[in-house]
């Protein structure tokens, strides 16, 4: 090897990727796009929830995150319980061996430091802890990139999450509330920067805006979710779900009674039965359900709509990125923060208390201000895209060596941090 040749950087990506959630996959897609553009010689593979899907979709080698294949199914029989228990021990060896083979491991966005949806501590939080601990012990830098966080109530989950954050070699957050939540849980976040959700790096189609005189209202995209509350709401999960489904169904029915076509969209495989239940309950040809397997397909559906009402976080991100006036049925503070950051903070409705009449009133106000809100979103998207660009510049400075420089580049990293502080919303 000559002095000008370098060994390719070995990069691992880690997370619940390829497991049916299009938002998680979109975050992976954004990071892969960055690596291919800025570090084309990097050798990339994944440790993830759905390796077959990741390999087929993104053409990178992938390995299953957990040894026990039933990891995310509830274990009730003795054999399943024993299998899960054994899997926890095997995963210590598997994850550390995988980390050892890499120079850098990237956890691409998503809410990996939160429990805003039901979450068992010995599932993903345990796997993330093993990853970060292995990285620290084996001197492989683990980067939590533009991740989401929220204060966690359950002590065991909170402890694993806190130590994962502490042991990571690099951290950045997608919003200010995530950084503050991690600080409140005991991590020193004084050097951590705030950027933006990685999905804002993805290309988006232009929204359909008819020219000429005012046109009749267009179709409405309604994003639905298999929502049962947070990890702290397990005792009320079915009640919360029933109230959410009933309220959302009543809202869709009211739109149909006004002659509005409604296109139901989802963000996870788990949401399909919810969409089917609404279609059956309303029983109208004006209500149809889209089948999307990527954020690109989701954004294409949204671009054809006149307005969006959505629950899942990345349904909201896609709607805002496309520039369509959006109303959030919000299940956590991260959705409220996103809407506020993009200039639509007034258009949030609680997912735990869906009131169809109030939701319809908010929706009508949203449509009345459609032209103004589209302009607001255009400006917000420009700022969001710049924040993601600065995230990737900071990541290069922090993680990737250049000839004649040490592994980290303090001056470039400091410049990226200073820019992020100046434009943090």
Short mmCIF file of C-alpha atoms in Angstrom, two decimals:
data_model
loop_
_atom_site.label_atom_id
_atom_site.label_comp_id
_atom_site.label_asym_id
_atom_site.label_seq_id
_atom_site.Cartn_x
_atom_site.Cartn_y
_atom_site.Cartn_z
CA UNK A 1 0.00 0.00 0.00
CA UNK A 2 1.44 3.42 -0.99
CA UNK A 3 1.50 6.40 1.35
CA UNK A 4 -1.46 7.93 -0.48
CA UNK A 5 -3.63 4.85 -0.13
CA UNK A 6 -5.83 4.36 2.89
CA UNK A 7 -7.73 1.41 4.23
CA UNK A 8 -11.47 2.00 3.63
CA UNK A 9 -13.35 3.06 6.75
CA UNK A 10 -15.58 0.27 8.03
CA UNK A 11 -18.96 1.76 8.96
CA UNK A 12 -21.78 -0.10 10.69
CA UNK A 13 -25.35 1.16 10.93
CA UNK A 14 -27.51 -0.04 13.80
CA UNK A 15 -31.20 0.12 14.69
CA UNK A 16 -34.70 -1.24 14.22
CA UNK A 17 -34.23 -0.96 10.47
CA UNK A 18 -36.04 -3.04 7.88
CA UNK A 19 -38.63 -4.02 10.48
CA UNK A 20 -41.71 -2.43 8.94
CA UNK A 21 -41.36 1.19 10.10
CA UNK A 22 -40.86 3.53 7.14
CA UNK A 23 -39.59 6.38 9.33
CA UNK A 24 -36.73 4.26 10.66
CA UNK A 25 -35.92 3.15 7.13
CA UNK A 26 -36.02 6.74 5.91
CA UNK A 27 -33.44 7.75 8.50
CA UNK A 28 -31.20 4.91 7.30
CA UNK A 29 -31.72 6.00 3.69
CA UNK A 30 -30.63 9.55 4.56
CA UNK A 31 -27.41 8.32 6.23
CA UNK A 32 -26.62 5.95 3.36
CA UNK A 33 -27.11 8.81 0.91
CA UNK A 34 -24.67 10.91 2.92
CA UNK A 35 -22.09 8.12 3.10
CA UNK A 36 -22.31 7.37 -0.62
CA UNK A 37 -21.95 11.05 -1.51
CA UNK A 38 -19.27 12.10 0.99
CA UNK A 39 -17.47 8.84 1.81
CA UNK A 40 -17.94 6.59 -1.22
CA UNK A 41 -15.06 4.33 -0.23
CA UNK A 42 -16.61 3.45 3.13
CA UNK A 43 -17.50 -0.22 3.58
CA UNK A 44 -21.00 -0.28 5.08
CA UNK A 45 -23.10 -3.00 6.67
CA UNK A 46 -25.98 -3.14 9.17
CA UNK A 47 -27.00 -4.83 12.41
CA UNK A 48 -30.73 -4.42 12.40
CA UNK A 49 -34.24 -5.73 12.98
CA UNK A 50 -34.98 -6.83 9.40
CA UNK A 51 -31.74 -7.75 7.62
CA UNK A 52 -33.41 -9.34 4.58
CA UNK A 53 -35.36 -6.17 3.86
CA UNK A 54 -32.35 -3.90 4.42
CA UNK A 55 -30.16 -5.93 2.06
CA UNK A 56 -32.85 -6.13 -0.64
CA UNK A 57 -33.80 -2.46 -0.41
CA UNK A 58 -30.43 -0.76 0.18
CA UNK A 59 -27.97 -3.34 -1.17
CA UNK A 60 -25.75 -3.55 1.90
CA UNK A 61 -24.90 -6.67 3.93
CA UNK A 62 -27.04 -6.93 7.05
CA UNK A 63 -27.18 -9.14 10.14
CA UNK A 64 -30.07 -9.72 12.51
CA UNK A 65 -29.73 -7.64 15.68
CA UNK A 66 -30.91 -10.31 18.08
CA UNK A 67 -30.02 -14.00 18.18
CA UNK A 68 -33.52 -14.98 19.34
CA UNK A 69 -35.90 -14.44 16.42
CA UNK A 70 -38.94 -13.96 18.65
CA UNK A 71 -37.31 -11.08 20.55
CA UNK A 72 -40.12 -8.59 19.93
CA UNK A 73 -43.00 -10.99 20.50
CA UNK A 74 -44.50 -11.40 23.98
CA UNK A 75 -43.13 -14.55 25.60
CA UNK A 76 -45.65 -16.56 27.65
CA UNK A 77 -44.53 -20.19 27.31
CA UNK A 78 -41.53 -21.54 29.20
CA UNK A 79 -39.63 -22.30 25.99
CA UNK A 80 -40.06 -18.77 24.68
CA UNK A 81 -39.02 -17.26 28.00
CA UNK A 82 -35.93 -19.46 28.11
CA UNK A 83 -35.11 -18.57 24.50
CA UNK A 84 -35.30 -14.86 25.26
CA UNK A 85 -33.14 -15.25 28.34
CA UNK A 86 -30.49 -17.21 26.46
CA UNK A 87 -30.66 -14.67 23.66
CA UNK A 88 -29.68 -11.87 26.05
CA UNK A 89 -26.45 -13.70 26.85
CA UNK A 90 -25.71 -14.64 23.24
CA UNK A 91 -26.32 -11.05 22.14
CA UNK A 92 -23.52 -9.81 24.40
CA UNK A 93 -21.06 -11.81 22.30
CA UNK A 94 -22.75 -11.20 18.92
CA UNK A 95 -23.06 -7.43 19.27
CA UNK A 96 -19.55 -6.95 20.66
CA UNK A 97 -18.08 -9.10 17.86
CA UNK A 98 -19.94 -7.04 15.27
CA UNK A 99 -18.80 -3.74 16.81
CA UNK A 100 -15.17 -4.95 16.84
CA UNK A 101 -15.22 -5.28 13.04
CA UNK A 102 -15.94 -1.56 12.53
CA UNK A 103 -14.15 1.76 12.79
CA UNK A 104 -17.40 3.68 13.27
CA UNK A 105 -20.97 2.67 14.12
CA UNK A 106 -23.83 5.06 13.30
CA UNK A 107 -27.27 4.93 14.88
CA UNK A 108 -29.25 6.90 12.27
CA UNK A 109 -31.80 9.20 13.88
CA UNK A 110 -35.16 7.90 15.18
CA UNK A 111 -36.36 8.02 18.79
CA UNK A 112 -33.80 5.59 20.19
CA UNK A 113 -33.60 7.43 23.54
CA UNK A 114 -37.31 7.64 24.26
CA UNK A 115 -40.25 5.47 25.31
CA UNK A 116 -43.13 7.48 23.89
CA UNK A 117 -44.54 4.17 22.63
CA UNK A 118 -44.72 0.86 24.59
CA UNK A 119 -41.19 -0.47 25.07
CA UNK A 120 -39.71 -3.30 27.14
CA UNK A 121 -36.35 -2.51 28.78
CA UNK A 122 -34.77 -5.83 27.77
CA UNK A 123 -35.65 -5.33 24.13
CA UNK A 124 -34.15 -2.51 22.09
CA UNK A 125 -32.87 -0.45 25.09
CA UNK A 126 -30.76 -3.43 26.17
CA UNK A 127 -29.41 -3.95 22.63
CA UNK A 128 -28.50 -0.26 22.35
CA UNK A 129 -26.72 -0.42 25.70
CA UNK A 130 -24.69 -3.45 24.54
CA UNK A 131 -23.77 -1.54 21.37
CA UNK A 132 -22.59 1.58 23.19
CA UNK A 133 -20.78 -0.35 25.92
CA UNK A 134 -19.01 -2.48 23.31
CA UNK A 135 -18.00 0.62 21.42
CA UNK A 136 -16.46 2.16 24.52
CA UNK A 137 -14.62 -1.04 25.52
CA UNK A 138 -13.37 -1.83 22.00
CA UNK A 139 -12.60 1.80 21.06
CA UNK A 140 -15.04 1.83 18.17
CA UNK A 141 -16.79 5.17 18.03
CA UNK A 142 -20.59 4.84 18.29
CA UNK A 143 -22.47 7.87 16.99
CA UNK A 144 -26.09 8.64 17.93
CA UNK A 145 -26.93 10.96 15.06
CA UNK A 146 -29.83 13.45 15.26
CA UNK A 147 -31.73 11.15 17.61
CA UNK A 148 -34.88 11.79 19.60
CA UNK A 149 -35.10 11.51 23.38
CA UNK A 150 -37.76 11.90 26.05
CA UNK A 151 -37.74 11.53 29.82
CA UNK A 152 -38.53 7.87 30.60
CA UNK A 153 -40.61 6.88 33.61
CA UNK A 154 -39.70 3.21 34.01
CA UNK A 155 -36.48 3.01 36.03
CA UNK A 156 -34.88 0.04 34.24
CA UNK A 157 -35.47 1.52 30.77
CA UNK A 158 -34.29 4.94 31.93
CA UNK A 159 -31.08 3.49 33.38
CA UNK A 160 -30.20 1.56 30.21
CA UNK A 161 -30.98 4.60 28.07
CA UNK A 162 -28.92 6.95 30.24
CA UNK A 163 -25.89 4.67 30.11
CA UNK A 164 -26.24 4.19 26.36
CA UNK A 165 -26.09 7.95 25.89
CA UNK A 166 -23.15 8.32 28.29
CA UNK A 167 -21.13 5.58 26.58
CA UNK A 168 -21.73 6.80 23.01
CA UNK A 169 -18.72 8.45 21.36
CA UNK A 170 -20.82 11.08 19.59
CA UNK A 171 -24.32 12.43 20.20
CA UNK A 172 -26.54 14.94 18.45
CA UNK A 173 -30.27 15.56 18.73
CA UNK A 174 -33.09 16.35 16.34
CA UNK A 175 -34.66 18.98 18.62
CA UNK A 176 -34.02 20.98 21.78
CA UNK A 177 -36.48 19.03 23.92
CA UNK A 178 -34.58 15.79 23.19
CA UNK A 179 -31.31 17.26 24.42
CA UNK A 180 -33.00 18.66 27.52
CA UNK A 181 -34.68 15.30 28.22
CA UNK A 182 -31.32 13.51 28.05
CA UNK A 183 -29.79 16.10 30.37
CA UNK A 184 -32.68 15.57 32.81
CA UNK A 185 -31.99 11.82 32.76
CA UNK A 186 -28.39 12.35 33.84
CA UNK A 187 -26.26 12.69 30.70
CA UNK A 188 -23.89 15.63 30.21
CA UNK A 189 -25.24 17.21 27.01
CA UNK A 190 -23.27 20.46 27.21
CA UNK A 191 -21.25 19.58 24.08
CA UNK A 192 -24.12 17.98 22.13
CA UNK A 193 -25.60 19.91 19.21
CA UNK A 194 -29.14 20.16 17.86
CA UNK A 195 -29.72 19.68 14.15
CA UNK A 196 -32.86 18.22 12.54
CA UNK A 197 -34.61 14.96 11.79
CA UNK A 198 -32.60 13.13 9.14
CA UNK A 199 -35.64 12.58 6.90
CA UNK A 200 -35.38 16.25 5.91
CA UNK A 201 -32.31 15.21 3.89
CA UNK A 202 -34.41 13.08 1.53
CA UNK A 203 -35.69 14.39 -1.81
CA UNK A 204 -39.37 15.31 -1.90
CA UNK A 205 -41.88 15.74 -4.72
CA UNK A 206 -43.54 19.11 -5.17
CA UNK A 207 -47.00 19.49 -3.69
CA UNK A 208 -49.85 19.81 -6.17
CA UNK A 209 -50.97 23.47 -6.16
CA UNK A 210 -53.46 24.25 -8.97
CA UNK A 211 -52.81 27.50 -10.85
CA UNK A 212 -55.51 29.98 -11.81
CA UNK A 213 -58.77 30.67 -9.95
CA UNK A 214 -59.54 28.92 -6.64
CA UNK A 215 -60.30 25.23 -7.04
CA UNK A 216 -62.57 22.96 -4.96
CA UNK A 217 -60.80 21.48 -1.91
CA UNK A 218 -58.57 18.55 -2.80
CA UNK A 219 -58.25 15.10 -1.24
CA UNK A 220 -57.32 14.82 2.41
CA UNK A 221 -54.56 12.47 3.60
CA UNK A 222 -55.29 11.13 7.08
CA UNK A 223 -52.35 9.38 8.71
CA UNK A 224 -53.47 6.69 11.16
CA UNK A 225 -51.56 4.74 13.76
CA UNK A 226 -51.85 1.67 15.95
CA UNK A 227 -51.81 4.00 18.94
CA UNK A 228 -52.10 2.65 22.50
CA UNK A 229 -50.40 5.44 24.44
CA UNK A 230 -46.85 5.52 25.81
CA UNK A 231 -44.87 3.01 27.83
CA UNK A 232 -46.34 4.60 30.99
CA UNK A 233 -49.92 4.08 29.72
CA UNK A 234 -49.96 0.28 29.60
CA UNK A 235 -52.83 0.00 32.11
CA UNK A 236 -55.01 2.24 29.91
CA UNK A 237 -53.72 1.08 26.53
CA UNK A 238 -56.97 -0.39 25.17
CA UNK A 239 -59.06 2.54 26.37
CA UNK A 240 -56.65 5.00 24.73
CA UNK A 241 -56.68 3.02 21.49
CA UNK A 242 -60.48 2.80 21.38
CA UNK A 243 -60.84 6.54 21.97
CA UNK A 244 -58.26 7.34 19.30
CA UNK A 245 -59.88 5.01 16.74
CA UNK A 246 -63.41 6.22 17.46
CA UNK A 247 -62.45 9.90 17.24
CA UNK A 248 -60.44 9.46 14.05
CA UNK A 249 -63.24 7.43 12.43
CA UNK A 250 -65.79 10.14 13.27
CA UNK A 251 -63.50 12.76 11.74
CA UNK A 252 -63.07 10.77 8.53
CA UNK A 253 -66.82 10.19 8.34
CA UNK A 254 -67.45 13.94 8.69
CA UNK A 255 -65.09 14.67 5.79
CA UNK A 256 -66.86 12.07 3.63
CA UNK A 257 -70.26 13.58 4.44
CA UNK A 258 -68.93 16.83 2.97
CA UNK A 259 -67.94 14.96 -0.20
CA UNK A 260 -64.19 14.99 0.48
CA UNK A 261 -62.06 12.09 -0.79
CA UNK A 262 -59.92 10.69 2.05
CA UNK A 263 -56.70 8.76 1.55
CA UNK A 264 -55.54 6.89 4.64
CA UNK A 265 -51.76 6.64 5.07
CA UNK A 266 -49.66 4.70 7.57
CA UNK A 267 -46.06 4.59 8.79
CA UNK A 268 -45.65 1.07 10.13
CA UNK A 269 -46.89 -2.41 9.25
CA UNK A 270 -48.79 -2.35 12.57
CA UNK A 271 -51.00 0.48 11.31
CA UNK A 272 -52.63 -1.52 8.49
CA UNK A 273 -55.45 -3.01 10.62
CA UNK A 274 -56.32 0.48 11.92
CA UNK A 275 -56.69 1.80 8.38
CA UNK A 276 -58.78 -1.25 7.43
CA UNK A 277 -61.05 -0.73 10.45
CA UNK A 278 -61.73 2.87 9.45
CA UNK A 279 -62.42 1.92 5.83
CA UNK A 280 -64.91 -0.72 7.00
CA UNK A 281 -66.57 1.58 9.55
CA UNK A 282 -67.09 4.51 7.17
CA UNK A 283 -68.01 2.23 4.25
CA UNK A 284 -67.68 4.80 1.46
CA UNK A 285 -65.92 4.72 -1.92
CA UNK A 286 -64.45 8.11 -0.98
CA UNK A 287 -62.22 6.43 1.63
CA UNK A 288 -59.24 4.42 0.44
CA UNK A 289 -56.04 3.22 2.08
CA UNK A 290 -52.61 3.68 0.52
CA UNK A 291 -49.97 0.95 0.65
CA UNK A 292 -46.56 2.58 1.08
CA UNK A 293 -43.25 0.91 1.90
CA UNK A 294 -40.93 3.93 1.94
CA UNK A 295 -40.93 7.62 2.78
CA UNK A 296 -40.60 8.37 -0.94
CA UNK A 297 -43.89 6.54 -1.64
CA UNK A 298 -45.47 8.22 1.37
CA UNK A 299 -44.44 11.68 0.17
CA UNK A 300 -45.83 10.93 -3.29
CA UNK A 301 -49.24 10.21 -1.74
CA UNK A 302 -49.05 13.37 0.36
CA UNK A 303 -48.06 15.57 -2.58
CA UNK A 304 -51.41 14.84 -4.25
CA UNK A 305 -53.39 16.00 -1.19
CA UNK A 306 -54.79 19.40 -0.36
CA UNK A 307 -54.18 18.92 3.35
CA UNK A 308 -52.91 16.30 5.80
CA UNK A 309 -54.03 15.19 9.25
CA UNK A 310 -51.53 12.72 10.69
CA UNK A 311 -50.40 10.98 13.87
CA UNK A 312 -47.07 9.20 13.30
CA UNK A 313 -44.04 11.44 13.65
CA UNK A 314 -42.60 10.66 10.23
CA UNK A 315 -46.00 11.09 8.58
CA UNK A 316 -45.78 14.62 9.94
CA UNK A 317 -42.18 15.07 8.81
CA UNK A 318 -43.08 13.95 5.27
CA UNK A 319 -46.15 16.18 5.11
CA UNK A 320 -44.23 19.23 6.27
CA UNK A 321 -41.31 18.48 3.96
CA UNK A 322 -43.59 18.20 0.93
CA UNK A 323 -45.08 21.56 1.96
CA UNK A 324 -48.70 20.52 2.45
CA UNK A 325 -50.70 22.23 5.26
CA UNK A 326 -50.69 19.72 8.10
CA UNK A 327 -52.59 19.14 11.33
CA UNK A 328 -50.93 16.87 13.89
CA UNK A 329 -52.83 14.38 16.01
CA UNK A 330 -50.01 14.53 18.50
CA UNK A 331 -49.06 11.62 20.75
CA UNK A 332 -45.93 13.17 22.27
CA UNK A 333 -44.07 16.43 22.80
CA UNK A 334 -41.77 15.65 19.85
CA UNK A 335 -44.68 16.17 17.44
CA UNK A 336 -45.61 19.46 19.09
CA UNK A 337 -41.97 20.60 18.91
CA UNK A 338 -41.73 19.69 15.21
CA UNK A 339 -44.92 21.56 14.37
CA UNK A 340 -43.77 24.62 16.33
CA UNK A 341 -40.36 24.55 14.63
CA UNK A 342 -42.01 24.52 11.20
CA UNK A 343 -44.42 27.36 12.03
CA UNK A 344 -47.59 25.28 12.49
CA UNK A 345 -47.63 25.05 16.27
CA UNK A 346 -51.29 26.08 16.45
CA UNK A 347 -52.35 22.97 14.54
CA UNK A 348 -51.91 20.19 17.09
CA UNK A 349 -54.60 17.94 18.57
CA UNK A 350 -54.07 15.39 21.40
CA UNK A 351 -54.06 11.77 20.25
CA UNK A 352 -55.22 10.57 23.67
CA UNK A 353 -58.34 12.74 23.52
CA UNK A 354 -59.41 12.89 19.88
CA UNK A 355 -62.48 15.12 19.66
CA UNK A 356 -63.84 14.87 16.13
CA UNK A 357 -65.76 18.14 16.33
CA UNK A 358 -62.79 20.11 17.60
CA UNK A 359 -60.50 18.39 15.09
CA UNK A 360 -62.84 19.34 12.24
CA UNK A 361 -62.86 22.96 13.44
CA UNK A 362 -59.04 23.04 13.50
CA UNK A 363 -58.95 21.43 10.06
CA UNK A 364 -61.21 24.08 8.55
CA UNK A 365 -59.02 26.83 9.96
CA UNK A 366 -55.98 25.08 8.51
CA UNK A 367 -57.53 25.00 5.05
CA UNK A 368 -58.59 28.63 5.22
CA UNK A 369 -54.96 29.60 5.76
CA UNK A 370 -53.59 27.13 3.22
CA UNK A 371 -51.74 29.60 0.96
CA UNK A 372 -50.12 31.36 3.89
CA UNK A 373 -49.07 28.09 5.52
CA UNK A 374 -47.50 26.81 2.31
CA UNK A 375 -45.25 29.88 2.28
CA UNK A 376 -44.41 29.29 5.95
CA UNK A 377 -43.47 25.69 5.19
CA UNK A 378 -41.27 26.68 2.25
CA UNK A 379 -39.17 28.84 4.58
CA UNK A 380 -39.17 26.19 7.29
CA UNK A 381 -38.00 23.50 4.90
CA UNK A 382 -35.11 25.61 3.69
CA UNK A 383 -33.92 26.08 7.29
CA UNK A 384 -34.43 22.38 8.09
CA UNK A 385 -32.39 21.29 5.04
CA UNK A 386 -29.54 23.54 6.12
CA UNK A 387 -29.58 22.07 9.61
CA UNK A 388 -29.28 18.55 8.17
CA UNK A 389 -26.40 19.65 5.93
CA UNK A 390 -24.60 20.98 9.00
CA UNK A 391 -25.25 17.69 10.79
CA UNK A 392 -23.53 15.74 8.05
CA UNK A 393 -20.63 18.22 7.94
CA UNK A 394 -20.21 17.84 11.71
CA UNK A 395 -20.36 14.05 11.40
CA UNK A 396 -17.58 14.05 8.82
CA UNK A 397 -15.47 16.31 11.02
CA UNK A 398 -16.04 14.17 14.11
CA UNK A 399 -15.80 10.64 12.73
CA UNK A 400 -13.89 10.43 9.48
CA UNK A 401 -10.11 10.96 9.22
CA UNK A 402 -8.46 12.77 6.35
CA UNK A 403 -4.86 12.41 5.16
CA UNK A 404 -2.47 14.32 7.37
CA UNK A 405 -5.03 14.86 10.10
CA UNK A 406 -5.88 12.93 13.27
CA UNK A 407 -8.99 10.78 13.43
CA UNK A 408 -11.08 13.75 14.55
CA UNK A 409 -10.79 17.21 13.12
CA UNK A 410 -11.33 19.60 16.03
CA UNK A 411 -11.28 22.85 14.06
CA UNK A 412 -13.82 21.72 11.45
CA UNK A 413 -15.94 20.10 14.13
CA UNK A 414 -15.91 23.28 16.19
CA UNK A 415 -16.96 25.33 13.17
CA UNK A 416 -19.89 23.01 12.49
CA UNK A 417 -20.90 23.21 16.16
CA UNK A 418 -20.78 27.00 16.12
CA UNK A 419 -23.02 27.14 13.05
CA UNK A 420 -25.49 24.74 14.66
CA UNK A 421 -25.71 26.89 17.78
CA UNK A 422 -26.34 30.03 15.73
CA UNK A 423 -29.29 28.53 13.87
CA UNK A 424 -30.84 26.26 16.48
CA UNK A 425 -34.55 27.13 16.49
#
